[in-house]
PDB file of C-alpha atoms in Angstrom:
ATOM      1  CA  PHE A   1      -7.664 -11.133  -3.357  1.00 52.00           C
ATOM      2  CA  PHE A   2      -7.319 -12.695   0.043  1.00 48.00           C
ATOM      3  CA  SER A   3      -4.792 -13.737   2.638  1.00 49.00           C
ATOM      4  CA  SER A   4      -5.254 -15.937   5.673  1.00 46.00           C
ATOM      5  CA  ARG A   5      -3.734 -16.433   9.086  1.00 48.00           C
ATOM      6  CA  ARG A   6      -4.488 -19.321  11.444  1.00 44.00           C
ATOM      7  CA  ARG A   7      -4.404 -19.291  15.214  1.00 40.00           C
ATOM      8  CA  HIS A   8      -5.591 -21.587  17.998  1.00 35.00           C
ATOM      9  CA  THR A   9      -7.682 -20.716  21.025  1.00 35.00           C
ATOM     10  CA  ARG A  10      -7.754 -22.843  24.119  1.00 35.00           C
ATOM     11  CA  CYS A  11     -10.548 -23.336  26.623  1.00 34.00           C
ATOM     12  CA  LEU A  12      -9.211 -24.036  30.119  1.00 33.00           C
ATOM     13  CA  SER A  13     -11.162 -25.717  32.907  1.00 32.00           C
ATOM     14  CA  ASP A  14     -12.046 -23.610  35.951  1.00 35.00           C
ATOM     15  CA  TRP A  15     -10.291 -26.097  38.203  1.00 34.00           C
ATOM     16  CA  SER A  16      -7.332 -27.356  36.195  1.00 32.00           C
ATOM     17  CA  SER A  17      -4.967 -26.399  33.426  1.00 33.00           C
ATOM     18  CA  ASP A  18      -6.096 -29.233  31.157  1.00 38.00           C
ATOM     19  CA  VAL A  19      -7.171 -28.181  27.697  1.00 38.00           C
ATOM     20  CA  CYS A  20     -10.842 -28.954  27.216  1.00 39.00           C
ATOM     21  CA  SER A  21     -10.952 -27.912  23.553  1.00 42.00           C
ATOM     22  CA  SER A  22      -8.775 -26.505  20.812  1.00 46.00           C
ATOM     23  CA  ASP A  23     -10.482 -24.632  17.994  1.00 62.00           C
ATOM     24  CA  LEU A  24      -8.907 -23.152  14.912  1.00 79.00           C
ATOM     25  CA  ILE A  25      -9.578 -19.495  14.196  1.00 76.00           C
ATOM     26  CA  ILE A  26      -8.941 -18.566  10.577  1.00 78.00           C
ATOM     27  CA  ASP A  27      -8.317 -14.878   9.944  1.00 80.00           C
ATOM     28  CA  LEU A  28      -9.177 -14.048   6.340  1.00 84.00           C
ATOM     29  CA  TYR A  29      -8.123 -10.727   4.827  1.00 86.00           C
ATOM     30  CA  LEU A  30     -10.273  -9.998   1.813  1.00 88.00           C
ATOM     31  CA  LEU A  31     -10.018  -7.323  -0.852  1.00 89.00           C
ATOM     32  CA  THR A  32     -13.086  -7.184  -3.052  1.00 90.00           C
ATOM     33  CA  LYS A  33     -12.895  -6.043  -6.655  1.00 90.00           C
ATOM     34  CA  THR A  34     -15.627  -3.447  -6.116  1.00 92.00           C
ATOM     35  CA  TYR A  35     -13.867  -1.837  -3.154  1.00 93.00           C
ATOM     36  CA  SER A  36     -10.520  -1.968  -4.938  1.00 93.00           C
ATOM     37  CA  ASN A  37     -11.888  -0.280  -8.070  1.00 93.00           C
ATOM     38  CA  ASP A  38     -13.691   2.392  -6.034  1.00 96.00           C
ATOM     39  CA  TYR A  39     -10.585   3.064  -3.963  1.00 96.00           C
ATOM     40  CA  TYR A  40      -8.354   3.451  -7.013  1.00 95.00           C
ATOM     41  CA  ARG A  41     -10.830   5.901  -8.531  1.00 96.00           C
ATOM     42  CA  TRP A  42     -10.648   7.952  -5.329  1.00 97.00           C
ATOM     43  CA  ILE A  43      -6.862   7.787  -4.939  1.00 96.00           C
ATOM     44  CA  ASN A  44      -6.336   8.885  -8.564  1.00 94.00           C
ATOM     45  CA  ASP A  45      -8.893  11.689  -8.428  1.00 94.00           C
ATOM     46  CA  VAL A  46      -7.361  15.175  -8.330  1.00 90.00           C
ATOM     47  CA  THR A  47     -10.643  17.073  -8.593  1.00 92.00           C
ATOM     48  CA  GLY A  48     -11.830  16.336  -5.071  1.00 91.00           C
ATOM     49  CA  LYS A  49     -15.216  15.287  -6.421  1.00 95.00           C
ATOM     50  CA  ILE A  50     -14.917  11.583  -5.584  1.00 96.00           C
ATOM     51  CA  THR A  51     -15.593  10.518  -2.006  1.00 96.00           C
ATOM     52  CA  LYS A  52     -13.303   8.015  -0.313  1.00 96.00           C
ATOM     53  CA  PRO A  53     -15.145   4.676  -0.371  1.00 96.00           C
ATOM     54  CA  ALA A  54     -15.995   2.839   2.818  1.00 95.00           C
ATOM     55  CA  ALA A  55     -14.454  -0.597   3.208  1.00 93.00           C
ATOM     56  CA  PRO A  56     -16.929  -3.485   3.406  1.00 93.00           C
ATOM     57  CA  SER A  57     -17.817  -4.626   6.918  1.00 93.00           C
ATOM     58  CA  SER A  58     -17.026  -8.058   8.317  1.00 92.00           C
ATOM     59  CA  GLU A  59     -20.691  -8.999   8.033  1.00 93.00           C
ATOM     60  CA  GLU A  60     -20.853  -7.900   4.395  1.00 93.00           C
ATOM     61  CA  LEU A  61     -17.779  -9.979   3.642  1.00 91.00           C
ATOM     62  CA  ARG A  62     -19.226 -12.985   5.459  1.00 88.00           C
ATOM     63  CA  ILE A  63     -22.412 -12.807   3.398  1.00 90.00           C
ATOM     64  CA  ASN A  64     -20.566 -12.294   0.106  1.00 88.00           C
ATOM     65  CA  PHE A  65     -18.141 -15.150   0.768  1.00 86.00           C
ATOM     66  CA  LEU A  66     -20.509 -17.476   2.567  1.00 86.00           C
ATOM     67  CA  GLU A  67     -19.369 -20.416   0.439  1.00 84.00           C
ATOM     68  CA  LEU A  68     -16.040 -20.384   2.291  1.00 81.00           C
ATOM     69  CA  GLU A  69     -17.815 -21.702   5.382  1.00 75.00           C
ATOM     70  CA  SER A  70     -18.208 -25.064   3.672  1.00 78.00           C
ATOM     71  CA  TYR A  71     -14.422 -25.539   3.573  1.00 74.00           C
ATOM     72  CA  LYS A  72     -13.812 -25.284   7.323  1.00 72.00           C
ATOM     73  CA  MET A  73     -14.152 -27.841  10.082  1.00 74.00           C
ATOM     74  CA  ILE A  74     -17.277 -27.613  12.227  1.00 76.00           C
ATOM     75  CA  SER A  75     -15.262 -26.450  15.257  1.00 74.00           C
ATOM     76  CA  ASP A  76     -13.364 -23.815  13.263  1.00 79.00           C
ATOM     77  CA  THR A  77     -14.261 -20.130  13.090  1.00 83.00           C
ATOM     78  CA  ILE A  78     -13.606 -17.832  10.146  1.00 84.00           C
ATOM     79  CA  ILE A  79     -13.018 -14.179  10.943  1.00 85.00           C
ATOM     80  CA  TYR A  80     -13.696 -11.982   7.904  1.00 88.00           C
ATOM     81  CA  ASN A  81     -11.423  -8.929   7.811  1.00 88.00           C
ATOM     82  CA  THR A  82     -11.436  -6.271   5.131  1.00 89.00           C
ATOM     83  CA  ALA A  83      -8.139  -5.414   3.495  1.00 88.00           C
ATOM     84  CA  ASN A  84      -6.933  -1.843   3.879  1.00 93.00           C
ATOM     85  CA  PHE A  85      -4.910   0.202   1.437  1.00 95.00           C
ATOM     86  CA  ARG A  86      -1.919   2.147   2.726  1.00 97.00           C
ATOM     87  CA  PRO A  87      -1.287   5.150   0.470  1.00 97.00           C
ATOM     88  CA  LEU A  88       2.260   6.383   0.014  1.00 98.00           C
ATOM     89  CA  PHE A  89       3.712   9.806  -0.871  1.00 96.00           C
ATOM     90  CA  GLY A  90       0.758  12.013  -1.852  1.00 94.00           C
ATOM     91  CA  ALA A  91      -1.630  14.249   0.086  1.00 95.00           C
ATOM     92  CA  LYS A  92      -4.002  11.304   0.591  1.00 97.00           C
ATOM     93  CA  ALA A  93      -1.326   9.430   2.534  1.00 97.00           C
ATOM     94  CA  GLU A  94      -0.966   9.926   6.267  1.00 96.00           C
ATOM     95  CA  SER A  95       1.306  12.886   7.028  1.00 95.00           C
ATOM     96  CA  ALA A  96       4.244  10.714   8.082  1.00 95.00           C
ATOM     97  CA  LEU A  97       4.193   8.977   4.673  1.00 97.00           C
ATOM     98  CA  GLN A  98       3.892  12.050   2.469  1.00 97.00           C
ATOM     99  CA  ALA A  99       6.954  12.826   0.379  1.00 96.00           C
ATOM    100  CA  LYS A 100       8.188  14.638  -2.693  1.00 96.00           C
ATOM    101  CA  PHE A 101      10.103  13.055  -5.546  1.00 96.00           C
ATOM    102  CA  LYS A 102      12.951  15.339  -6.618  1.00 96.00           C
ATOM    103  CA  VAL A 103      14.157  14.557 -10.098  1.00 96.00           C
ATOM    104  CA  VAL A 104      17.211  15.527 -12.123  1.00 95.00           C
ATOM    105  CA  LYS A 105      16.516  15.230 -15.839  1.00 95.00           C
ATOM    106  CA  ASN A 106      18.832  13.438 -18.214  1.00 93.00           C
ATOM    107  CA  THR A 107      20.751  16.207 -20.012  1.00 91.00           C
ATOM    108  CA  LEU A 108      20.216  14.419 -23.327  1.00 92.00           C
ATOM    109  CA  THR A 109      16.430  14.484 -23.164  1.00 91.00           C
ATOM    110  CA  ASP A 110      14.394  17.248 -24.702  1.00 92.00           C
ATOM    111  CA  ILE A 111      10.947  16.390 -23.336  1.00 94.00           C
ATOM    112  CA  SER A 112       9.166  18.842 -21.055  1.00 95.00           C
ATOM    113  CA  ASP A 113       8.956  18.750 -17.274  1.00 95.00           C
ATOM    114  CA  THR A 114       5.261  17.947 -17.562  1.00 96.00           C
ATOM    115  CA  GLU A 115       6.024  14.914 -19.722  1.00 96.00           C
ATOM    116  CA  ILE A 116       8.709  13.789 -17.250  1.00 96.00           C
ATOM    117  CA  LYS A 117       6.215  13.968 -14.386  1.00 97.00           C
ATOM    118  CA  SER A 118       3.645  12.034 -16.389  1.00 97.00           C
ATOM    119  CA  LYS A 119       6.144   9.256 -17.124  1.00 97.00           C
ATOM    120  CA  ILE A 120       7.188   9.073 -13.472  1.00 97.00           C
ATOM    121  CA  LEU A 121       3.564   8.796 -12.332  1.00 97.00           C
ATOM    122  CA  SER A 122       2.922   6.060 -14.865  1.00 97.00           C
ATOM    123  CA  ALA A 123       5.998   4.165 -13.638  1.00 97.00           C
ATOM    124  CA  LEU A 124       4.927   4.589 -10.005  1.00 97.00           C
ATOM    125  CA  ASN A 125       1.458   3.249 -10.735  1.00 96.00           C
ATOM    126  CA  ASN A 126       2.945   0.270 -12.550  1.00 96.00           C
ATOM    127  CA  TYR A 127       5.324  -0.432  -9.668  1.00 97.00           C
ATOM    128  CA  PHE A 128       2.504  -0.301  -7.108  1.00 97.00           C
ATOM    129  CA  SER A 129       0.074  -2.280  -9.246  1.00 95.00           C
ATOM    130  CA  ILE A 130      -2.005  -4.478  -6.987  1.00 91.00           C
ATOM    131  CA  ASP A 131      -0.708  -7.506  -8.905  1.00 91.00           C
ATOM    132  CA  ASN A 132       2.812  -6.794  -7.617  1.00 93.00           C
ATOM    133  CA  TRP A 133       2.026  -6.603  -3.893  1.00 92.00           C
ATOM    134  CA  ASP A 134       0.610  -8.747  -1.140  1.00 90.00           C
ATOM    135  CA  PHE A 135      -0.710  -7.974   2.317  1.00 89.00           C
ATOM    136  CA  GLY A 136       1.883  -7.082   4.932  1.00 92.00           C
ATOM    137  CA  GLU A 137       4.807  -6.500   2.594  1.00 95.00           C
ATOM    138  CA  THR A 138       7.583  -3.984   3.210  1.00 97.00           C
ATOM    139  CA  PHE A 139       8.324  -1.061   0.916  1.00 98.00           C
ATOM    140  CA  TYR A 140      11.993  -0.333   0.214  1.00 98.00           C
ATOM    141  CA  PHE A 141      12.871   2.853  -1.622  1.00 97.00           C
ATOM    142  CA  THR A 142      16.064   1.254  -2.916  1.00 96.00           C
ATOM    143  CA  ASP A 143      13.943  -1.201  -4.906  1.00 97.00           C
ATOM    144  CA  LEU A 144      11.667   1.543  -6.217  1.00 97.00           C
ATOM    145  CA  SER A 145      14.629   3.760  -7.085  1.00 96.00           C
ATOM    146  CA  ALA A 146      16.282   0.973  -9.064  1.00 97.00           C
ATOM    147  CA  TYR A 147      13.022   0.337 -10.926  1.00 97.00           C
ATOM    148  CA  LEU A 148      12.503   4.013 -11.763  1.00 97.00           C
ATOM    149  CA  HIS A 149      16.069   4.550 -12.915  1.00 95.00           C
ATOM    150  CA  THR A 150      15.829   1.494 -15.174  1.00 96.00           C
ATOM    151  CA  ALA A 151      12.400   2.342 -16.575  1.00 96.00           C
ATOM    152  CA  LEU A 152      13.181   6.041 -17.074  1.00 96.00           C
ATOM    153  CA  ALA A 153      16.892   6.003 -17.878  1.00 94.00           C
ATOM    154  CA  THR A 154      16.343   7.883 -21.126  1.00 94.00           C
ATOM    155  CA  TYR A 155      14.695  10.798 -19.328  1.00 95.00           C
ATOM    156  CA  VAL A 156      16.005  10.833 -15.750  1.00 96.00           C
ATOM    157  CA  SER A 157      19.488  10.806 -14.266  1.00 95.00           C
ATOM    158  CA  SER A 158      18.610  10.908 -10.537  1.00 95.00           C
ATOM    159  CA  ILE A 159      15.537  10.562  -8.318  1.00 96.00           C
ATOM    160  CA  ILE A 160      15.407  11.114  -4.557  1.00 95.00           C
ATOM    161  CA  LEU A 161      12.561  10.872  -2.065  1.00 96.00           C
ATOM    162  CA  VAL A 162      12.278  13.662   0.496  1.00 95.00           C
ATOM    163  CA  PRO A 163       9.755  13.522   3.378  1.00 95.00           C
ATOM    164  CA  GLN A 164       7.244  16.366   3.554  1.00 93.00           C
ATOM    165  CA  ASP A 165       6.905  16.181   7.337  1.00 91.00           C
ATOM    166  CA  VAL A 166       9.175  18.804   8.943  1.00 87.00           C
ATOM    167  CA  ASN A 167       9.883  16.361  11.775  1.00 89.00           C
ATOM    168  CA  GLN A 168      11.387  13.816   9.387  1.00 89.00           C
ATOM    169  CA  LYS A 169      14.699  13.741   7.599  1.00 91.00           C
ATOM    170  CA  PHE A 170      16.028  12.365   4.351  1.00 90.00           C
ATOM    171  CA  GLY A 171      16.036   8.568   4.497  1.00 90.00           C
ATOM    172  CA  ASP A 172      13.180   8.171   6.965  1.00 93.00           C
ATOM    173  CA  LEU A 173      10.916   6.780   4.227  1.00 95.00           C
ATOM    174  CA  PHE A 174      13.432   4.386   2.745  1.00 95.00           C
ATOM    175  CA  GLN A 175      11.594   1.535   4.479  1.00 97.00           C
ATOM    176  CA  VAL A 176       7.884   1.380   5.295  1.00 97.00           C
ATOM    177  CA  ASN A 177       6.160  -1.640   6.782  1.00 97.00           C
ATOM    178  CA  ALA A 178       2.551  -2.579   6.082  1.00 95.00           C
ATOM    179  CA  GLY A 179       0.245  -4.246   8.564  1.00 93.00           C
ATOM    180  CA  VAL A 180      -0.979  -7.783   7.949  1.00 89.00           C
ATOM    181  CA  ASP A 181      -4.217  -6.337   6.556  1.00 90.00           C
ATOM    182  CA  GLU A 182      -2.595  -3.602   4.454  1.00 93.00           C
ATOM    183  CA  ILE A 183      -1.443  -3.301   0.875  1.00 94.00           C
ATOM    184  CA  PHE A 184       0.473  -0.322  -0.530  1.00 97.00           C
ATOM    185  CA  VAL A 185      -0.882   2.026  -3.175  1.00 97.00           C
ATOM    186  CA  ASN A 186       0.689   5.032  -4.867  1.00 98.00           C
ATOM    187  CA  ALA A 187      -0.928   8.342  -3.901  1.00 97.00           C
ATOM    188  CA  ALA A 188       1.594  10.670  -5.564  1.00 97.00           C
ATOM    189  CA  THR A 189       0.387  13.224  -8.091  1.00 96.00           C
ATOM    190  CA  ALA A 190       2.233  15.630 -10.365  1.00 95.00           C
ATOM    191  CA  ALA A 191       2.281  18.088  -7.456  1.00 95.00           C
ATOM    192  CA  ASP A 192       4.496  15.646  -5.548  1.00 96.00           C
ATOM    193  CA  ILE A 193       7.199  15.633  -8.228  1.00 97.00           C
ATOM    194  CA  GLU A 194       9.734  18.444  -8.528  1.00 95.00           C
ATOM    195  CA  ILE A 195      12.276  18.819 -11.315  1.00 95.00           C
ATOM    196  CA  ILE A 196      15.565  20.145  -9.910  1.00 93.00           C
ATOM    197  CA  PRO A 197      18.869  21.071 -11.598  1.00 91.00           C
ATOM    198  CA  ALA A 198      21.054  19.042  -9.228  1.00 88.00           C
ATOM    199  CA  ILE A 199      20.992  17.170  -5.946  1.00 85.00           C
ATOM    200  CA  THR A 200      22.470  19.270  -3.158  1.00 78.00           C
ATOM    201  CA  ALA A 201      22.469  19.084   0.640  1.00 74.00           C
ATOM    202  CA  ALA A 202      19.736  21.713   0.682  1.00 72.00           C
ATOM    203  CA  GLN A 203      17.561  19.624  -1.636  1.00 71.00           C
ATOM    204  CA  LEU A 204      17.844  16.611   0.660  1.00 71.00           C
ATOM    205  CA  ASN A 205      16.317  18.525   3.548  1.00 71.00           C
ATOM    206  CA  GLN A 206      14.023  20.974   1.811  1.00 54.00           C
ATOM    207  CA  VAL A 207      10.299  20.276   2.110  1.00 50.00           C
TER     208      VAL A 207
END
């Protein structure tokens, strides 16, 4: 997976403001399959036995994608940047992005809380599948909520997202922006899902 961004640099004379050259710098943001697979293994690991993988360096990317150099103009420069994942919700996310899903079960369902959590996690992983996201996109909880309610209507009547950070309030994570080199990934586990009897004011603020 890759994304690109182009920008121009200008070389100015010491004695005038005339442009002496104009070269194109191509910023490439690359996500390798190996790094992606290793990262997903780490993000989904709940045993603590898997070490967070290191992202490939710019030089490693340049060597691995050396054939791209043949597609640029001689005066152009390609900058190889590694893509970065931005985890949401779970303990492996940065503290400001950690949250708990509070769920009210559909009164007509008879499946267990454990099964409900499993179905929610599966739906979250499907929603944040790498095929559904691009670099620099914005996460909106309203979109995720609509998806979850549609996918899990048989089992769930309501789902809310409550920040875990005591300095945040309900609604602070309804929109999260990614950097140009970032792509979202779900970091929630079963521990980040709580089954509640009803949504109350206390539940909206409880961490």
